[in-house]
XYZ file of C-alpha atoms in Angstrom:
216
model
C -16.136 42.909 52.869
C -19.348 40.941 53.283
C -19.201 39.195 49.899
C -15.636 39.766 48.709
C -14.648 36.143 49.275
C -17.563 34.922 47.114
C -16.304 37.010 44.217
C -12.696 35.948 44.729
C -13.009 32.166 45.023
C -13.919 31.450 41.359
C -10.889 33.489 40.249
C -8.697 31.766 42.860
C -9.775 28.278 41.758
C -9.108 29.090 38.104
C -5.740 30.670 38.853
C -4.707 27.823 41.166
C -5.545 25.198 38.537
C -3.484 27.058 35.945
C -0.588 27.436 38.361
C -0.540 23.743 39.251
C -0.195 22.933 35.561
C 2.505 25.590 35.102
C 4.544 24.520 38.135
C 4.590 20.839 37.207
C 4.793 21.077 33.409
C 6.282 24.462 32.477
C 8.834 25.238 35.203
C 12.275 24.012 34.071
C 14.642 22.267 36.517
C 16.911 24.735 38.304
C 20.675 24.496 38.375
C 21.768 22.823 41.610
C 18.195 22.120 42.729
C 16.676 20.248 39.825
C 12.951 19.614 40.168
C 13.032 20.494 43.882
C 12.763 24.118 42.782
C 9.015 23.493 42.361
C 8.634 23.646 46.152
C 9.645 27.313 45.984
C 6.439 28.191 44.132
C 4.544 27.282 47.291
C 7.117 28.186 49.924
C 7.915 31.717 48.743
C 4.257 32.845 48.326
C 3.136 31.599 51.749
C 6.178 33.213 53.359
C 5.387 36.488 51.547
C 1.734 36.405 52.571
C 2.655 35.801 56.216
C 4.588 39.096 56.189
C 1.672 40.809 54.448
C -0.767 39.435 57.018
C 1.333 40.697 59.928
C 1.590 44.098 58.239
C -2.196 44.274 57.862
C -2.586 43.204 61.493
C -0.266 46.011 62.622
C -1.993 48.578 60.391
C -5.437 47.826 61.771
C -4.018 47.680 65.281
C -2.807 51.244 64.749
C -6.212 52.240 63.393
C -7.838 50.727 66.454
C -5.591 52.684 68.818
C -6.388 55.910 66.965
C -10.103 55.222 66.671
C -11.289 52.215 68.725
C -13.763 50.017 66.906
C -14.637 46.348 66.929
C -14.119 45.992 63.166
C -10.517 47.204 63.339
C -9.774 44.831 66.207
C -11.369 41.907 64.346
C -9.359 42.531 61.171
C -6.125 42.903 63.129
C -6.701 39.717 65.113
C -7.844 37.573 62.199
C -4.997 38.782 60.006
C -2.499 37.839 62.727
C -4.081 34.379 62.975
C -3.823 33.889 59.239
C -0.263 35.178 59.313
C 0.628 32.545 61.874
C -0.981 29.839 59.715
C 0.998 30.969 56.679
C 4.219 31.047 58.721
C 3.560 27.450 59.769
C 3.020 26.507 56.110
C 6.248 28.267 55.145
C 8.084 26.473 57.963
C 6.725 23.047 56.958
C 7.471 23.512 53.259
C 10.930 24.792 54.161
C 11.485 21.726 56.356
C 10.527 19.408 53.497
C 12.935 21.250 51.194
C 15.623 21.015 53.887
C 15.141 17.253 54.232
C 15.327 16.669 50.488
C 18.402 18.863 49.947
C 20.366 18.793 53.232
C 19.222 15.474 54.720
C 17.455 16.864 57.808
C 14.118 18.554 58.381
C 15.635 21.015 60.848
C 19.220 22.128 61.476
C 18.801 25.583 63.080
C 19.908 27.346 59.925
C 19.690 31.163 60.483
C 16.457 31.419 58.472
C 14.940 28.486 60.330
C 15.943 30.010 63.656
C 14.480 33.441 62.930
C 11.238 31.970 61.592
C 10.964 29.914 64.803
C 11.280 33.115 66.848
C 8.556 34.695 64.696
C 6.298 31.728 65.391
C 6.814 32.190 69.126
C 6.075 35.933 68.960
C 2.730 35.536 67.204
C 1.758 32.416 69.134
C 2.206 34.591 72.239
C -0.072 37.214 70.623
C -2.896 34.688 70.230
C -2.298 33.385 73.739
C -2.519 36.943 75.059
C -5.878 37.464 73.353
C -7.216 34.231 74.800
C -6.438 35.079 78.436
C -7.948 38.593 78.575
C -11.696 38.410 79.141
C -12.649 42.076 78.868
C -13.187 42.902 75.179
C -11.974 46.507 75.240
C -8.890 45.745 77.283
C -8.121 42.715 75.105
C -8.431 44.785 71.952
C -6.207 47.585 73.249
C -3.492 45.319 74.687
C -3.545 43.182 71.540
C -3.224 46.244 69.312
C -0.155 47.455 71.197
C 1.379 43.982 71.080
C 0.650 43.649 67.340
C 2.424 46.932 66.614
C 5.542 46.021 68.574
C 5.518 42.473 67.175
C 5.570 43.712 63.598
C 8.672 45.784 64.318
C 10.546 42.481 64.630
C 9.316 41.075 61.306
C 11.700 42.924 58.919
C 14.668 42.008 61.116
C 13.724 38.348 61.516
C 12.700 37.769 57.899
C 14.925 40.042 55.813
C 17.856 41.448 57.790
C 19.291 39.098 60.444
C 19.547 35.967 58.199
C 21.705 37.911 55.722
C 24.431 38.447 58.343
C 25.141 34.729 58.723
C 26.119 31.879 56.439
C 23.039 29.953 55.399
C 22.372 26.790 53.422
C 19.161 28.460 52.304
C 19.216 29.287 48.556
C 19.828 32.919 47.647
C 16.663 35.033 47.615
C 15.015 35.966 44.309
C 16.106 39.571 44.854
C 19.848 39.234 45.419
C 22.228 41.499 47.284
C 22.890 43.685 44.235
C 19.175 44.443 43.914
C 18.705 42.462 40.695
C 16.347 39.538 40.103
C 18.216 36.290 39.496
C 15.605 33.908 38.047
C 14.640 32.307 34.768
C 11.981 34.521 33.056
C 9.451 31.653 32.872
C 9.981 30.881 36.560
C 9.672 34.541 37.476
C 6.330 34.960 35.708
C 4.941 31.822 37.321
C 6.244 32.902 40.721
C 4.544 36.298 40.376
C 1.267 34.557 39.544
C 1.774 32.294 42.562
C 2.281 35.347 44.768
C -0.940 36.839 43.400
C -2.848 33.582 43.914
C -1.816 33.110 47.539
C -2.417 36.796 48.249
C -5.969 36.454 46.916
C -6.465 33.347 49.058
C -5.364 35.356 52.105
C -7.768 38.199 51.265
C -10.665 35.813 50.738
C -9.956 33.983 54.003
C -9.600 37.272 55.879
C -12.943 38.527 54.541
C -14.637 35.292 55.560
C -13.084 35.101 59.029
C -13.811 38.747 59.845
C -17.406 38.325 58.701
C -17.802 35.249 60.909
C -16.126 36.955 63.880
C -18.266 40.065 63.580
C -21.397 37.960 63.170
C -20.597 35.922 66.262
C -19.993 39.015 68.403
C -23.101 40.913 67.242
């Protein structure tokens, strides 16, 4: 983990440059959305990576509870912090899309409401870590909280919004389990998902290295 971000950044920069060209010059306008569909190639990947980050946080929280160690706690905490950052980015990009399509940045649409609850849950996690002084107790309490917090993620992100009418466009994977997207868009979206995932991994490596260095 010590140098993984150094190996990843050149690839990330190259991939990001290619994606910017593809999104603005190769992605065709979408029916009903026109050129606003380009926002999705940022919004969907950051939303995906936020879920991934919370999953990693929960996984390392579980590993900490089974075998306490400072490295597991650091990865869990830093992944949760990054997850919260990516949720904020998803919320902001979604608000911009909402303003351009529905006329308001925020209207308490089901997906906006559930993402707001998710923000509160993980903001509380970081607040909890900040108020517990003892390192071992902070790590253990945080690990338990991270595990229970992640249990809410599938419901808030994937399940609850589907039970209510939403102005939010249909997801890429529709209710019948098939992918409803132009092939060119789909390929570019998959590359966008890879790019943002690599950015998350590189940032996580860097932040964990800094955290471990500061505590040693």
